[in-house]
Coordinates of C-alpha atoms and ligand atoms in Angstrom, one line a residue:
X1 CA 14.4 -7.6 28.0
X2 CA 13.1 -11.0 26.9
X3 CA 13.4 -12.2 23.4
X4 CA 10.8 -14.2 21.4
X5 CA 12.1 -17.0 19.1
X6 CA 14.4 -15.2 16.8
X7 CA 15.9 -16.6 13.7
X8 CA 18.4 -15.5 11.1
X9 CA 19.9 -17.2 8.1
X10 CA 22.7 -16.0 5.9
X11 CA 22.0 -15.2 2.2
X12 CA 22.6 -12.1 0.0
X13 CA 20.8 -10.1 -2.6
X14 CA 17.3 -8.7 -3.2
X15 CA 14.4 -11.1 -3.0
X16 CA 11.0 -10.5 -4.5
X17 CA 7.8 -11.6 -2.8
X18 CA 5.5 -14.0 -4.7
X19 CA 2.2 -12.6 -3.7
X20 CA 0.0 -15.4 -5.0
X21 CA 2.0 -18.0 -2.8
X22 CA 2.0 -15.9 0.3
X23 CA -0.7 -15.6 3.0
X24 CA -1.6 -15.0 6.6
X25 CA -4.4 -17.2 7.7
X26 CA -6.1 -18.6 10.7
X27 CA -5.3 -22.0 12.3
X28 CA -6.7 -24.0 15.2
X29 CA -4.0 -22.7 17.6
X30 CA -3.6 -19.2 16.0
X31 CA -2.4 -18.1 12.8
X32 CA 0.1 -19.1 10.0
X33 CA 2.2 -16.8 7.9
X34 CA 3.5 -18.0 4.6
X35 CA 5.8 -15.9 2.5
X36 CA 7.3 -17.1 -0.8
X37 CA 10.4 -15.3 -1.9
X38 CA 12.3 -15.6 -5.2
X39 CA 15.5 -16.3 -3.1
X40 CA 16.7 -16.8 0.4
X41 CA 17.7 -13.7 2.3
X42 CA 18.8 -13.0 5.9
X43 CA 15.8 -12.5 8.0
X44 CA 14.5 -12.5 11.6
X45 CA 11.1 -12.6 13.2
X46 CA 9.9 -11.5 16.6
X47 CA 7.0 -10.0 18.4
X48 CA 6.6 -6.6 20.1
X49 CA 4.1 -5.5 22.8
X50 CA 2.2 -2.2 23.3
X51 CA 0.4 -2.8 20.9
X52 CA 1.1 -6.5 20.1
X53 CA 2.6 -7.0 16.7
X54 CA 4.6 -9.4 14.7
X55 CA 7.8 -8.0 13.0
X56 CA 9.8 -9.7 10.1
X57 CA 13.0 -8.1 9.1
X58 CA 14.8 -8.9 5.8
X59 CA 18.0 -8.0 4.1
X60 CA 16.3 -7.3 1.6
X61 CA 12.9 -7.9 0.0
X62 CA 11.2 -6.1 -2.8
X63 CA 7.6 -5.7 -1.9
X64 CA 6.4 -4.2 -5.2
X65 CA 3.2 -5.8 -6.4
X66 CA 2.6 -7.2 -3.0
X67 CA -0.9 -6.4 -1.6
X68 CA -1.5 -6.5 2.1
X69 CA -5.3 -6.9 1.7
X70 CA -4.9 -10.1 -0.4
X71 CA -2.2 -11.5 1.8
X72 CA -4.2 -10.9 5.0
X73 CA -6.9 -13.6 5.4
X74 CA -7.7 -13.7 9.2
X75 CA -9.4 -11.3 11.5
X76 CA -6.8 -12.1 14.1
X77 CA -4.5 -9.7 12.4
X78 CA -5.7 -6.1 12.2
X79 CA -3.4 -4.9 9.5
X80 CA -0.2 -5.5 7.7
X81 CA 2.5 -3.0 6.6
X82 CA 5.5 -3.6 4.7
X83 CA 8.3 -1.7 2.9
X84 CA 11.9 -0.3 3.3
X85 CA 12.8 1.0 6.7
X86 CA 16.2 2.1 5.5
X87 CA 18.5 1.2 2.7
X88 CA 19.3 -2.6 2.9
X89 CA 16.5 -3.5 5.4
X90 CA 12.9 -4.3 4.6
X91 CA 10.2 -5.0 7.2
X92 CA 6.8 -6.5 7.4
X93 CA 4.7 -5.7 10.4
X94 CA 1.5 -7.4 11.3
X95 CA -0.7 -5.7 14.0
X96 CA -2.2 -8.6 16.2
X97 CA -5.7 -8.5 17.4
X98 CA -4.9 -11.0 20.1
X99 CA -1.6 -12.0 21.9
X100 CA 0.0 -14.4 19.4
X101 CA 3.6 -15.6 19.9
X102 CA 6.0 -17.2 17.4
X103 CA 5.8 -21.0 18.0
X104 CA 7.7 -22.0 15.1
X105 CA 9.5 -20.2 12.3
X106 CA 11.6 -21.5 9.4
X107 CA 12.8 -20.8 6.0
X108 CA 13.2 -23.6 3.5
X109 CA 15.0 -23.1 0.1
X110 CA 14.3 -25.2 -2.9
X111 CA 17.7 -26.5 -4.2
X112 CA 16.6 -26.4 -7.9
X113 CA 15.1 -22.9 -8.2
X114 CA 16.6 -21.1 -5.1
X115 CA 13.1 -19.9 -4.2
X116 CA 12.5 -19.6 -0.5
X117 CA 9.5 -20.1 1.7
X118 CA 9.1 -18.7 5.2
X119 CA 6.6 -20.4 7.5
X120 CA 5.7 -18.9 10.8
X121 CA 3.2 -20.5 13.2
X122 CA 1.7 -18.1 15.7
X123 CA 0.1 -19.5 18.8
X124 CA -2.4 -17.8 20.9
X125 CA -1.3 -17.1 24.5
X126 CA -2.2 -14.9 27.5
X127 CA -1.2 -11.3 27.6
X128 CA 1.5 -11.8 30.4
X129 CA 3.3 -14.6 28.4
X130 CA 3.1 -12.6 25.3
X131 CA 4.6 -9.6 27.0
X132 CA 7.3 -11.8 28.5
X133 CA 8.2 -13.3 25.1
X134 CA 8.3 -10.0 23.2
X135 CA 11.1 -7.6 22.6
X136 CA 13.7 -6.7 20.0
X137 CA 17.1 -8.1 20.0
X138 CA 20.0 -5.7 19.1
X139 CA 21.6 -7.3 16.2
X140 CA 24.5 -5.7 14.2
X141 CA 23.1 -7.3 11.0
X142 CA 19.9 -5.3 11.3
X143 CA 20.5 -2.4 13.6
X144 CA 21.4 1.1 12.4
X145 CA 25.0 1.8 13.3
X146 CA 24.2 5.6 13.8
X147 CA 21.1 4.9 15.8
X148 CA 22.7 5.7 19.0
X149 CA 23.1 9.4 19.7
X150 CA 26.8 10.6 20.0
X151 CA 27.9 11.8 23.4
X152 CA 25.7 14.8 23.8
X153 CA 27.6 18.1 23.5
X154 CA 25.4 20.7 25.0
X155 CA 23.9 23.2 22.6
X156 CA 25.7 26.6 22.8
X157 CA 23.7 29.0 25.0
X158 CA 20.8 30.6 23.3
X159 CA 21.9 34.1 22.3
X160 CA 25.4 32.9 21.3
X161 CA 25.2 32.5 17.6
X162 CA 22.3 31.4 15.5
X163 CA 19.3 29.7 17.1
X164 CA 19.3 26.0 16.1
X165 CA 15.8 24.9 15.2
X166 CA 15.1 21.2 14.4
X167 CA 11.9 20.7 12.4
X168 CA 10.4 17.3 12.4
X169 CA 7.9 16.5 9.6
X170 CA 5.8 13.7 11.0
X171 CA 5.6 10.2 9.5
X172 CA 7.2 9.4 6.0
X173 CA 8.1 6.5 3.9
X174 CA 5.9 3.4 4.6
X175 CA 4.1 5.4 7.4
X176 CA 1.8 7.9 5.6
X177 CA 0.2 9.3 8.8
X178 CA -3.4 10.6 8.3
X179 CA -4.9 10.5 4.8
X180 CA -7.9 12.4 3.5
X181 CA -9.1 13.4 0.1
X182 CA -6.0 12.1 -1.7
X183 CA -3.7 14.0 0.6
X184 CA -1.4 12.6 3.1
X185 CA -0.1 14.0 6.4
X186 CA 3.6 12.9 5.6
X187 CA 3.6 14.8 2.2
X188 CA 1.9 18.0 3.6
X189 CA 4.1 18.2 6.6
X190 CA 7.3 17.7 4.5
X191 CA 6.2 20.6 2.3
X192 CA 5.3 22.7 5.4
X193 CA 8.6 21.9 7.1
X194 CA 10.5 23.1 4.0
X195 CA 8.4 26.3 3.8
X196 CA 9.0 27.0 7.5
X197 CA 12.7 26.4 7.0
X198 CA 12.8 28.9 4.2
X199 CA 10.8 31.4 6.3
X200 CA 13.2 31.2 9.2
X201 CA 16.3 31.4 7.0
X202 CA 14.8 34.6 5.4
X203 CA 14.3 36.0 9.0
X204 CA 17.9 35.4 9.7
X205 CA 19.5 34.3 12.9
X206 CA 18.3 30.7 12.6
X207 CA 20.0 27.5 11.6
X208 CA 17.4 24.9 10.6
X209 CA 17.7 21.2 10.4
X210 CA 15.0 18.8 9.2
X211 CA 14.7 15.3 10.6
X212 CA 13.8 14.2 7.0
X213 CA 14.1 16.1 3.8
X214 CA 12.4 13.5 1.6
X215 CA 9.7 10.8 1.8
X216 CA 11.5 8.4 4.1
X217 CA 10.7 6.5 7.3
X218 CA 12.4 7.9 10.3
X219 CA 12.0 6.2 13.7
X220 CA 10.8 8.4 16.7
X221 CA 14.1 7.5 18.5
X222 CA 16.1 8.6 15.5
X223 CA 14.2 11.9 15.2
X224 CA 15.3 12.7 18.8
X225 CA 18.9 11.6 18.1
X226 CA 19.0 14.0 15.0
X227 CA 18.0 16.9 17.4
X228 CA 20.8 15.9 19.7
X229 CA 23.3 15.7 16.9
X230 CA 22.3 19.1 15.7
X231 CA 22.6 20.5 19.2
X232 CA 19.1 21.8 18.8
X233 CA 17.9 24.8 20.9
X234 CA 14.3 24.0 20.1
X235 CA 12.5 21.0 18.4
X236 CA 9.2 21.2 16.7
X237 CA 7.4 18.1 15.5
X238 CA 4.9 19.0 12.7
X239 CA 1.7 17.0 12.2
X240 CA -1.8 17.2 10.7
X241 CA -3.6 14.3 12.1
X242 CA -7.1 13.0 11.6
X243 CA -9.4 11.9 14.3
X244 CA -11.5 8.8 13.5
X245 CA -15.3 8.3 13.9
X246 CA -16.2 8.4 17.7
X247 CA -12.9 10.0 18.6
X248 CA -14.3 13.5 19.0
X249 CA -13.8 16.5 16.8
X250 CA -10.7 18.7 16.5
X251 CA -9.8 21.5 14.3
X252 CA -7.4 24.4 14.4
X253 CA -3.7 24.5 15.2
X254 CA -2.9 22.8 18.6
X255 CA 0.4 22.7 20.4
X256 CA 1.2 19.7 22.4
X257 CA 3.6 19.5 25.4
X258 CA 5.0 16.3 26.9
X259 CA 3.2 14.9 29.8
X260 CA 3.3 11.3 30.8
X261 CA 0.0 11.2 32.5
X262 CA -2.4 13.9 31.7
X263 CA -4.4 13.6 28.5
X264 CA -7.9 13.9 27.4
X265 CA -9.4 10.9 25.5
X266 CA -8.9 12.3 22.0
X267 CA -5.3 13.3 22.9
X268 CA -4.5 9.9 24.4
X269 CA -5.6 8.2 21.3
X270 CA -3.5 10.6 19.1
X271 CA -0.4 9.9 21.2
X272 CA -1.0 6.2 21.1
X273 CA -1.5 6.2 17.4
X274 CA 1.7 8.1 16.8
X275 CA 3.6 5.5 18.9
X276 CA 1.8 2.7 17.1
X277 CA 2.7 4.3 13.7
X278 CA 6.2 4.0 14.8
X279 CA 5.9 0.2 15.1
X280 CA 7.8 -0.3 11.9
X281 CA 10.8 1.0 13.7
X282 CA 10.7 -2.1 15.8
X283 CA 11.9 -0.1 18.9
X284 CA 9.8 2.2 20.9
X285 CA 10.9 4.4 23.7
X286 CA 8.3 3.3 26.2
X287 CA 9.7 1.2 29.0
X288 CA 13.3 1.8 27.9
X289 CA 14.2 4.2 30.7
X290 CA 15.5 2.6 33.9
X291 CA 14.9 4.3 37.3
X292 CA 18.2 6.3 37.4
X293 CA 17.8 7.5 33.9
X294 CA 14.3 8.6 34.8
X295 CA 15.4 10.6 37.8
X296 CA 18.1 12.3 35.6
X297 CA 15.6 13.0 32.9
X298 CA 13.0 14.4 35.3
X299 CA 15.9 16.8 36.7
X300 CA 16.6 18.0 33.2
X301 CA 12.8 18.4 32.5
X302 CA 12.5 20.7 35.5
X303 CA 14.6 23.1 33.6
X304 CA 13.3 22.3 30.1
X305 CA 9.6 22.1 31.0
X306 CA 8.8 25.7 31.7
X307 CA 10.9 26.7 28.7
X308 CA 8.8 24.5 26.5
X309 CA 5.6 25.9 28.0
X310 CA 6.7 29.3 27.1
X311 CA 7.4 28.1 23.6
X312 CA 3.9 26.7 23.3
X313 CA 2.5 30.1 24.5
X314 CA 4.6 32.0 22.0
X315 CA 3.6 29.8 19.1
X316 CA -0.1 30.0 19.9
X317 CA 0.1 33.8 20.3
X318 CA 1.9 34.0 16.9
X319 CA -0.7 31.8 15.3
X320 CA -3.6 33.7 16.9
X321 CA -2.3 37.0 15.6
X322 CA -2.0 35.6 12.1
X323 CA -5.6 34.4 12.2
X324 CA -5.1 30.8 12.8
X325 CA -7.4 29.1 12.9
X326 CA -6.3 28.0 16.4
X327 CA -8.0 25.2 18.4
X328 CA -10.3 26.4 21.3
X329 CA -7.9 24.6 23.7
X330 CA -4.7 25.4 21.9
X331 CA -2.2 24.0 24.4
X332 CA -2.5 20.4 25.4
X333 CA -0.4 17.7 27.1
X334 CA 0.2 14.2 25.9
X335 CA 2.6 11.3 26.2
X336 CA 4.2 11.8 22.8
X337 CA 7.4 9.7 22.6
X338 CA 8.9 12.1 20.1
X339 CA 8.9 15.0 22.7
X340 CA 11.1 12.9 25.2
X341 CA 14.4 14.7 24.7
X342 CA 14.8 15.9 28.3
X343 CA 17.2 18.7 27.5
X344 CA 15.7 20.3 24.4
X345 CA 12.4 22.3 24.7
X346 CA 10.2 20.3 22.4
X347 CA 6.6 20.7 21.2
X348 CA 4.4 18.8 18.7
X349 CA 2.3 21.2 16.5
X350 CA -0.9 19.8 15.0
X351 CA -0.8 22.5 12.2
X352 CA -4.4 21.4 11.5
X353 CA -6.5 18.3 11.4
X354 CA -7.1 16.5 8.1
X355 CA -10.4 15.3 9.5
X356 CA -11.7 18.9 9.6
X357 CA -12.7 19.9 6.0
X358 CA -11.7 23.5 6.7
X359 CA -8.3 22.5 8.0
X360 CA -7.8 20.1 5.0
X361 CA -8.6 23.0 2.7
X362 CA -6.1 25.3 4.5
X363 CA -3.4 22.7 4.6
X364 CA -3.5 22.1 0.9
X365 CA -3.4 25.8 0.1
X366 CA 0.3 27.0 -0.3
X367 CA -0.7 30.6 0.5
X368 CA -2.3 29.6 3.8
X369 CA 0.7 27.4 4.6
X370 CA 3.0 30.3 4.0
X371 CA 1.0 32.6 6.4
X372 CA 1.1 29.8 9.1
X373 CA 4.9 29.3 8.5
X374 CA 5.4 33.1 9.1
X375 CA 3.2 32.9 12.2
X376 CA 5.2 30.0 13.7
X377 CA 8.5 31.7 12.8
X378 CA 7.4 34.8 14.6
X379 CA 6.3 32.7 17.6
X380 CA 9.8 31.1 17.7
X381 CA 11.4 34.6 17.5
X382 CA 9.2 35.8 20.3
X383 CA 10.1 32.8 22.4
X384 CA 13.9 33.4 22.0
X385 CA 13.5 36.9 23.3
X386 CA 11.3 35.7 26.2
X387 CA 13.5 32.8 27.0
X388 CA 16.7 35.0 27.1
X389 CA 14.9 37.5 29.4
X390 CA 14.0 34.7 31.7
X391 CA 17.5 33.3 31.6
X392 CA 18.7 36.8 32.6
X393 CA 16.2 36.8 35.6
X394 CA 17.4 33.3 36.7
X395 CA 21.0 34.4 36.7
X396 CA 20.4 37.5 38.9
Ligands
LIG401 ZN1 0.8 12.6 12.9

């Protein structure tokens, strides 16, 4: 992996951003980012590809009062996000409209006031050079110590003890997911995941783990690691996305299975957007598997794939019985990174689409959500029975 210019400097404490003295504007060569901080903090800057973006990490910056819209003064940057990625680490991510690499980056500190200024010059280049110069460096100052999954102890066989279900409320923290009518996907899915957890617990025979139980950012990679740590039998990622203008229409519950190739256009955009929404994590799962790992994962998926398919069918049947509404093509396939645990049957459920007025109304209605939670819980129960029957057939 190649690394773009990366810089770090040692300071401590929490710095505030001076919004009026900070900007991201166009220059002849590309763009210049200026960030004024109340004091120096350890930081680093690098670019990532797919999609191209500039990432700045800090230990630690208070962004309150900072407005992305005022800061951003060039069309070469599509958007800026910032906030806390986990306690002690803040991040600013600028999504680049063109391949811009870090040509120069420095922090200067005024000796009298202690105020610091970061200057980063971005230079336009070609796509190949950008790709070569981009990548994240593993750095103990910034990386999460528990980011790596522990040596995977296999889950106890289904049928021996409780069924371990990992529910993954999509998005969270500085990544709101879809937003419509004052509602956000991250909040609705957190509420729904808690309701589904309660429903499963009431049914009995389930142990339920949430990948997040509050409004925090969790990287896609981390969500999978949590499922491994919990020794999950089954993984459900819960979403309620919105399709933008020109991206087609979608409504009704839809269950997605992992497929690296097959996707209709709307599904492809959805998968891409989810991976892009994870850009704040700095790391994505694409391109990380080497050839050997790929072969091993494919072998594991030969076993897991049909089980995940059966899960999708059971969930759709449960939701149809409960009256849905269910999408007219309820089972789809897409390259969702969060479904890449090779050994855990994983699906992504779009419980509804916030871009559909009917779905939005349903999703914000606690009674409807309870009915949907019961339908999904029954679907999981039916899957356990069907999967055990299949396992019995396989052993014979
Ligand atoms: Zn989503």
